[in-house]
Amino acid sequence: MTSVDSYITLGRSGLRVSPLGLGTMTFGDDHGWGSSVETSEAILTDYLERGGNLIDTANSYTNGHSEKIIGDYFAARPGLRDRVVLSTKFLTNLFPGDPNGGGGGRKGIIGQLNESLRRLQTDYVDLYWLHGWDQGAPIEETMSTLNDLVTAGKVRYIALSDVPAWVATQAQMIAAFRGWAPVTALQLEYSLLERTPEGELLPMAQALGMGVVPWSPLRGGKLTGKYTRDGGVDGDRAAVMAAVFGEPGEQEWPIIDTVAQIAKDLGVSSAEVALAWVRGRPGISSTLIGARTIDQLHTNLASLDVTLTAEQRATLDEVSTPTLNFPARFTTGISPAVAFGGMTVDGTTYPGMNQGGKY
């Protein structure tokens, strides 16, 4: 059994985080569907009292209100801020008409960090994430600026979110060659309904020492059991997520149904099964959970008590097997079979393909 205070080392670093991180995109009801300030603070208190230590936000969440709620919370509790891993992101421009108000350039990064520090009422953040790829900003400039912020003590660790694998690789290699602070973690969408990161992003992260922190492990609520085949959706939040992610498609229903059946067999919720599957995947460090209510937080945290059998994992793996881009099929199947056909290497037995030398 795992608990939220069974900490995990993040990537190739000395930073330890909870297996479930608290995502705060829902903090603030500015958009008409999030959590009130009072509920947000109650969620923070519950998560922290259970031993959780990773809090994830972004300058864009509820237009900065999420950061302010978190900042006000810790300002009212002296000494607590240094006991948590506070994580925020940059890229989103909150200043219309200012082309340097966001993005991954030096001026934009420094300006965004200063604004985030002001809202969070702290003088540093533990994890600072590039929240997407700014195609107009050289990655050397982005990484150089982030390294300077680490040197200045305003940022403890550098991380990337929602970027192509080749961009993340380029960033990590440049940092290594220049002796700059490395990329510690990679945030990406990953769930039973979104497994395409297995083609490039997950292997890249494991090879280059980046801890993987999945977001939307429930695919916008599709894996919570709130959707029905007749097109129904239970709850206001689920309805909002349906507008963002769309209703479940025909290819998704077999996966949703399989999750529901395993959940029934175990006597738990679909959300708990889906979260347990993600948490047990290779390369995953801390999985982000979002909660608009205390009950949702408790349901998500309860997934730490769920242990899937090898058979149940195999069933979920099979029903959700993704179609990956080239050369994934060669990399995971044909190439090792050619190299080691008929032999067992590192615990895997490969089918025979080699004909043997003839000359």
Coordinates of C-alpha atoms in Angstrom, one line a residue:
M1 CA 0.0 0.0 0.0
T2 CA 1.3 3.4 -0.9
S3 CA 0.5 6.7 0.8
V4 CA 0.7 10.3 -0.3
D5 CA 3.7 10.7 2.0
S6 CA 5.6 7.8 0.4
Y7 CA 7.9 10.2 -1.4
I8 CA 9.6 9.7 -4.8
T9 CA 12.8 11.2 -6.1
L10 CA 12.0 13.4 -9.1
G11 CA 14.1 12.5 -12.1
R12 CA 17.8 12.7 -11.8
S13 CA 17.7 15.2 -8.9
G14 CA 17.7 15.4 -5.1
L15 CA 14.1 16.6 -5.0
R16 CA 11.5 14.4 -3.3
V17 CA 7.8 14.7 -4.1
S18 CA 4.6 12.9 -3.3
P19 CA 3.3 10.2 -5.7
L20 CA 0.2 12.3 -6.3
G21 CA 0.7 16.0 -6.8
L22 CA -2.1 18.5 -6.2
G23 CA -3.0 20.3 -9.4
T24 CA -4.7 23.7 -8.8
M25 CA -6.2 24.6 -12.2
T26 CA -9.6 24.6 -10.5
F27 CA -8.6 27.0 -7.7
G28 CA -10.8 30.1 -8.1
D29 CA -14.3 30.2 -9.6
D30 CA -13.5 33.1 -12.0
H31 CA -14.6 31.0 -15.0
G32 CA -17.8 29.9 -13.4
W33 CA -16.9 26.3 -12.5
G34 CA -13.9 26.2 -10.2
S35 CA -13.5 26.1 -6.4
S36 CA -14.2 29.0 -4.2
V37 CA -11.4 30.4 -2.1
E38 CA -12.7 28.7 1.0
T39 CA -13.0 25.3 -0.7
S40 CA -9.5 25.7 -2.3
E41 CA -8.0 26.4 1.1
A42 CA -9.8 23.4 2.5
I43 CA -8.4 21.2 -0.3
L44 CA -4.9 22.5 0.4
T45 CA -5.2 21.8 4.1
D46 CA -6.5 18.3 3.6
Y47 CA -3.8 17.4 1.1
L48 CA -0.9 18.8 3.2
E49 CA -2.2 17.3 6.5
R50 CA -2.1 13.9 4.8
G51 CA 1.6 14.4 4.0
G52 CA 1.3 15.6 0.3
N53 CA 4.0 18.1 -0.6
L54 CA 3.7 18.9 -4.4
I55 CA 1.5 21.8 -5.3
D56 CA 1.3 22.6 -9.0
T57 CA -0.1 25.8 -10.5
A58 CA 0.5 28.2 -13.4
N59 CA 0.4 31.9 -14.1
S60 CA -2.5 31.2 -16.5
Y61 CA -4.7 29.3 -14.0
T62 CA -7.8 31.5 -13.5
N63 CA -5.8 34.4 -14.8
G64 CA -3.4 34.3 -11.8
H65 CA -6.1 33.8 -9.1
S66 CA -4.9 30.2 -8.5
E67 CA -1.4 31.5 -7.6
K68 CA -2.9 34.3 -5.4
I69 CA -5.0 31.8 -3.5
I70 CA -2.0 29.7 -2.8
G71 CA 0.1 32.7 -1.9
D72 CA -2.5 34.0 0.6
Y73 CA -2.8 30.5 2.1
F74 CA 0.9 30.2 2.9
A75 CA 1.3 33.9 3.9
A76 CA -1.3 33.1 6.7
R77 CA 0.8 30.1 7.8
P78 CA 4.4 31.2 8.4
G79 CA 7.0 28.5 8.0
L80 CA 4.8 26.1 6.0
R81 CA 5.8 27.3 2.6
D82 CA 9.4 26.0 2.9
R83 CA 8.0 22.6 3.7
V84 CA 6.3 22.1 0.3
V85 CA 7.4 21.8 -3.3
L86 CA 5.8 24.8 -5.0
S87 CA 5.5 24.5 -8.7
T88 CA 4.3 27.0 -11.3
K89 CA 4.5 27.6 -15.0
F90 CA 5.2 30.3 -17.5
L91 CA 4.4 31.0 -21.2
T92 CA 0.9 32.6 -21.0
N93 CA 0.8 36.3 -21.7
L94 CA -1.5 38.0 -19.2
F95 CA -0.8 41.5 -20.6
P96 CA -2.7 42.1 -23.9
G97 CA -0.8 44.3 -26.3
D98 CA 2.6 43.4 -24.8
P99 CA 4.5 40.9 -27.1
N100 CA 7.0 40.3 -24.3
G101 CA 4.4 39.7 -21.6
G102 CA 4.7 36.0 -22.1
G103 CA 6.6 33.4 -24.0
G104 CA 10.1 31.8 -23.6
G105 CA 12.3 34.8 -24.2
R106 CA 14.6 36.3 -21.5
K107 CA 12.5 39.5 -20.9
G108 CA 9.2 37.5 -20.8
I109 CA 10.5 34.8 -18.5
I110 CA 11.9 37.2 -15.9
G111 CA 8.8 39.3 -16.0
Q112 CA 6.5 36.3 -15.6
L113 CA 8.5 34.9 -12.7
N114 CA 8.4 38.2 -10.9
E115 CA 4.6 38.4 -11.3
S116 CA 4.2 34.8 -10.1
L117 CA 6.5 35.4 -7.1
R118 CA 4.4 38.5 -6.2
R119 CA 1.1 36.5 -6.3
L120 CA 2.6 33.5 -4.5
Q121 CA 4.2 35.8 -1.9
T122 CA 7.4 33.9 -1.9
D123 CA 10.9 34.7 -3.1
Y124 CA 11.5 31.5 -4.9
V125 CA 9.6 28.6 -6.6
D126 CA 10.8 25.0 -6.4
L127 CA 9.9 23.9 -9.9
Y128 CA 9.5 26.4 -12.8
W129 CA 8.0 24.9 -15.9
L130 CA 8.0 26.1 -19.5
H131 CA 4.3 25.7 -20.2
G132 CA 4.6 24.9 -23.9
W133 CA 7.0 25.5 -26.7
D134 CA 7.7 29.1 -27.8
Q135 CA 8.8 28.5 -31.4
G136 CA 10.1 32.0 -31.8
A137 CA 12.4 31.9 -28.8
P138 CA 15.8 30.1 -29.2
I139 CA 15.9 27.3 -26.7
E140 CA 19.4 28.4 -25.7
E141 CA 18.0 31.7 -24.6
T142 CA 15.2 30.0 -22.6
M143 CA 17.6 27.6 -20.9
S144 CA 20.3 30.3 -20.2
T145 CA 17.7 32.5 -18.6
L146 CA 16.3 29.7 -16.4
N147 CA 19.9 28.8 -15.4
D148 CA 20.5 32.4 -14.4
L149 CA 17.3 32.3 -12.2
V150 CA 18.6 29.1 -10.5
T151 CA 21.9 30.8 -9.8
A152 CA 20.1 33.8 -8.4
G153 CA 18.1 31.5 -6.1
K154 CA 14.7 32.4 -7.5
V155 CA 14.2 29.0 -9.0
R156 CA 15.3 25.7 -7.5
Y157 CA 14.7 23.3 -10.5
I158 CA 13.9 23.7 -14.2
A159 CA 11.1 21.7 -15.9
L160 CA 9.3 21.5 -19.2
S161 CA 5.6 21.0 -19.9
D162 CA 3.8 20.1 -23.2
V163 CA 6.8 20.4 -25.5
P164 CA 7.9 18.1 -28.4
A165 CA 10.4 15.4 -27.5
W166 CA 13.1 16.8 -29.8
V167 CA 12.8 20.2 -28.1
A168 CA 13.1 18.7 -24.6
T169 CA 16.2 16.7 -25.8
Q170 CA 17.7 19.8 -27.3
A171 CA 17.2 21.7 -24.1
Q172 CA 18.7 18.9 -22.0
M173 CA 21.8 18.5 -24.2
I174 CA 22.5 22.2 -24.4
A175 CA 22.3 22.4 -20.6
A176 CA 24.7 19.5 -20.3
F177 CA 27.2 20.9 -22.7
R178 CA 27.1 24.4 -21.1
G179 CA 27.2 23.2 -17.5
W180 CA 23.8 24.8 -16.9
A181 CA 21.1 23.5 -14.5
P182 CA 19.4 20.5 -16.2
V183 CA 15.8 19.8 -17.0
T184 CA 14.5 17.9 -13.9
A185 CA 11.0 16.9 -15.0
L186 CA 8.6 16.7 -17.9
Q187 CA 4.9 17.3 -17.6
L188 CA 2.6 15.8 -20.2
E189 CA -0.9 14.5 -20.8
Y190 CA -1.0 10.8 -20.1
S191 CA -3.8 8.4 -19.4
L192 CA -5.5 5.2 -20.6
L193 CA -7.1 7.3 -23.2
E194 CA -3.9 9.2 -24.2
R195 CA -1.0 6.8 -24.4
T196 CA 0.8 8.3 -27.5
P197 CA 3.6 9.8 -25.3
E198 CA 4.9 6.3 -25.1
G199 CA 6.3 6.7 -28.6
E200 CA 8.9 9.4 -28.0
L201 CA 8.3 11.5 -24.8
L202 CA 8.4 8.8 -22.2
P203 CA 11.5 6.9 -23.5
M204 CA 13.2 10.3 -24.0
A205 CA 12.5 11.4 -20.4
Q206 CA 13.7 8.1 -18.9
A207 CA 16.9 8.2 -21.0
L208 CA 17.7 11.8 -20.1
G209 CA 16.9 11.7 -16.4
M210 CA 13.6 13.6 -16.4
G211 CA 10.9 12.6 -14.0
V212 CA 7.5 12.4 -15.7
V213 CA 4.6 14.2 -14.1
P214 CA 1.3 13.3 -16.0
W215 CA -1.6 15.7 -16.1
S216 CA -5.2 14.8 -16.9
P217 CA -4.8 11.1 -15.9
L218 CA -8.6 10.9 -16.0
R219 CA -8.8 12.4 -19.5
G220 CA -10.9 15.3 -18.4
G221 CA -13.3 13.1 -16.4
K222 CA -13.9 10.5 -19.1
L223 CA -12.4 7.8 -16.8
T224 CA -14.3 8.8 -13.7
G225 CA -17.5 6.8 -14.5
K226 CA -19.5 10.0 -14.9
Y227 CA -20.2 9.4 -18.6
T228 CA -22.9 7.1 -19.9
R229 CA -23.3 5.6 -23.4
D230 CA -26.6 7.4 -23.9
G231 CA -24.7 10.7 -24.0
G232 CA -25.3 11.7 -20.4
V233 CA -22.8 13.3 -18.2
D234 CA -23.0 13.7 -14.4
G235 CA -22.0 16.9 -12.8
D236 CA -21.3 20.5 -13.8
R237 CA -17.5 20.0 -13.8
A238 CA -17.9 16.9 -16.0
A239 CA -20.0 18.9 -18.4
V240 CA -17.3 21.6 -18.7
M241 CA -14.7 19.0 -19.3
A242 CA -16.9 17.4 -21.9
A243 CA -16.9 20.7 -23.7
V244 CA -13.1 20.8 -23.7
F245 CA -12.3 17.1 -24.3
G246 CA -15.5 16.1 -26.2
E247 CA -17.8 13.3 -25.4
P248 CA -16.3 9.8 -25.4
G249 CA -15.9 8.4 -28.9
E250 CA -16.5 4.8 -30.1
Q251 CA -12.9 3.9 -29.8
E252 CA -12.8 5.1 -26.2
W253 CA -15.8 3.2 -24.8
P254 CA -14.2 -0.2 -24.7
I255 CA -11.5 1.3 -22.5
I256 CA -14.0 3.1 -20.3
D257 CA -16.1 0.0 -19.9
T258 CA -13.0 -2.1 -19.0
V259 CA -12.0 0.3 -16.4
A260 CA -15.5 0.3 -15.0
Q261 CA -15.6 -3.5 -14.8
I262 CA -12.3 -3.7 -13.0
A263 CA -13.4 -1.0 -10.6
K264 CA -16.6 -3.1 -9.9
D265 CA -14.5 -6.2 -9.3
L266 CA -12.3 -4.3 -6.8
G267 CA -15.1 -2.4 -5.2
V268 CA -13.6 1.0 -6.0
S269 CA -14.3 3.8 -8.4
S270 CA -13.3 4.0 -12.0
A271 CA -11.1 7.1 -11.2
E272 CA -9.2 5.0 -8.6
V273 CA -8.4 2.3 -11.2
A274 CA -7.4 4.8 -13.9
L275 CA -5.1 6.6 -11.5
A276 CA -3.6 3.4 -10.2
W277 CA -2.8 2.4 -13.8
V278 CA -1.0 5.6 -14.6
R279 CA 0.9 5.7 -11.3
G280 CA 2.3 2.2 -12.0
R281 CA 3.6 2.9 -15.5
P282 CA 7.4 2.9 -16.2
G283 CA 9.0 6.3 -15.8
I284 CA 6.2 8.0 -13.9
S285 CA 7.2 10.0 -10.9
S286 CA 4.3 12.0 -9.5
T287 CA 0.8 12.1 -11.1
L288 CA -1.2 15.4 -10.9
I289 CA -4.7 15.1 -9.5
G290 CA -7.2 17.9 -9.8
A291 CA -10.1 18.4 -7.3
R292 CA -12.9 20.9 -7.2
T293 CA -14.3 19.5 -4.0
I294 CA -13.0 17.7 -0.9
D295 CA -14.9 14.5 -2.0
Q296 CA -13.0 14.5 -5.3
L297 CA -9.7 14.9 -3.5
H298 CA -10.5 12.0 -1.3
T299 CA -11.5 9.8 -4.2
N300 CA -8.3 10.6 -6.0
L301 CA -6.1 10.0 -3.0
A302 CA -7.9 6.7 -2.4
S303 CA -6.3 5.4 -5.6
L304 CA -3.1 5.0 -3.6
D305 CA -4.7 2.1 -1.8
V306 CA -5.6 0.3 -5.1
T307 CA -3.3 -2.4 -6.3
L308 CA -4.0 -3.8 -9.7
T309 CA -3.1 -7.4 -10.4
A310 CA -0.8 -8.3 -13.2
E311 CA -3.8 -9.7 -15.1
Q312 CA -5.8 -6.5 -14.6
R313 CA -2.9 -4.4 -15.8
A314 CA -2.5 -6.6 -18.8
T315 CA -6.2 -6.3 -19.6
L316 CA -6.0 -2.5 -19.4
D317 CA -2.8 -2.4 -21.4
E318 CA -4.3 -4.5 -24.2
V319 CA -7.6 -2.7 -24.5
S320 CA -5.9 0.7 -24.6
T321 CA -2.9 -0.2 -26.8
P322 CA -2.2 3.0 -28.8
T323 CA -1.2 3.5 -32.4
L324 CA 2.2 5.2 -32.3
N325 CA 4.1 7.2 -34.8
F326 CA 7.0 5.7 -36.8
P327 CA 9.5 4.4 -35.7
A328 CA 7.9 3.2 -32.5
R329 CA 6.9 -0.2 -33.9
F330 CA 10.5 -0.8 -35.1
T331 CA 12.1 0.4 -31.9
T332 CA 10.0 -1.7 -29.6
G333 CA 9.4 -4.8 -31.8
I334 CA 11.3 -5.4 -35.0
S335 CA 14.7 -3.9 -34.0
P336 CA 15.2 -5.9 -30.8
A337 CA 13.9 -9.0 -32.5
V338 CA 16.5 -8.6 -35.3
A339 CA 19.2 -7.9 -32.7
F340 CA 18.4 -10.7 -30.2
G341 CA 16.0 -13.1 -32.1
G342 CA 15.5 -16.3 -30.2
M343 CA 17.3 -15.1 -27.1
T344 CA 16.3 -13.8 -23.7
V345 CA 17.9 -10.5 -22.9
D346 CA 17.2 -8.4 -19.8
G347 CA 14.3 -10.7 -19.0
T348 CA 12.6 -10.5 -22.4
T349 CA 12.5 -13.3 -24.9
Y350 CA 12.5 -12.2 -28.5
P351 CA 11.0 -14.1 -31.4
G352 CA 13.5 -15.6 -33.8
M353 CA 14.1 -13.5 -37.0
N354 CA 17.8 -14.0 -37.7
Q355 CA 18.9 -16.5 -40.4
G356 CA 22.5 -16.9 -39.3
G357 CA 25.6 -15.9 -41.1
K358 CA 26.2 -17.7 -44.4
Y359 CA 29.4 -16.3 -45.7

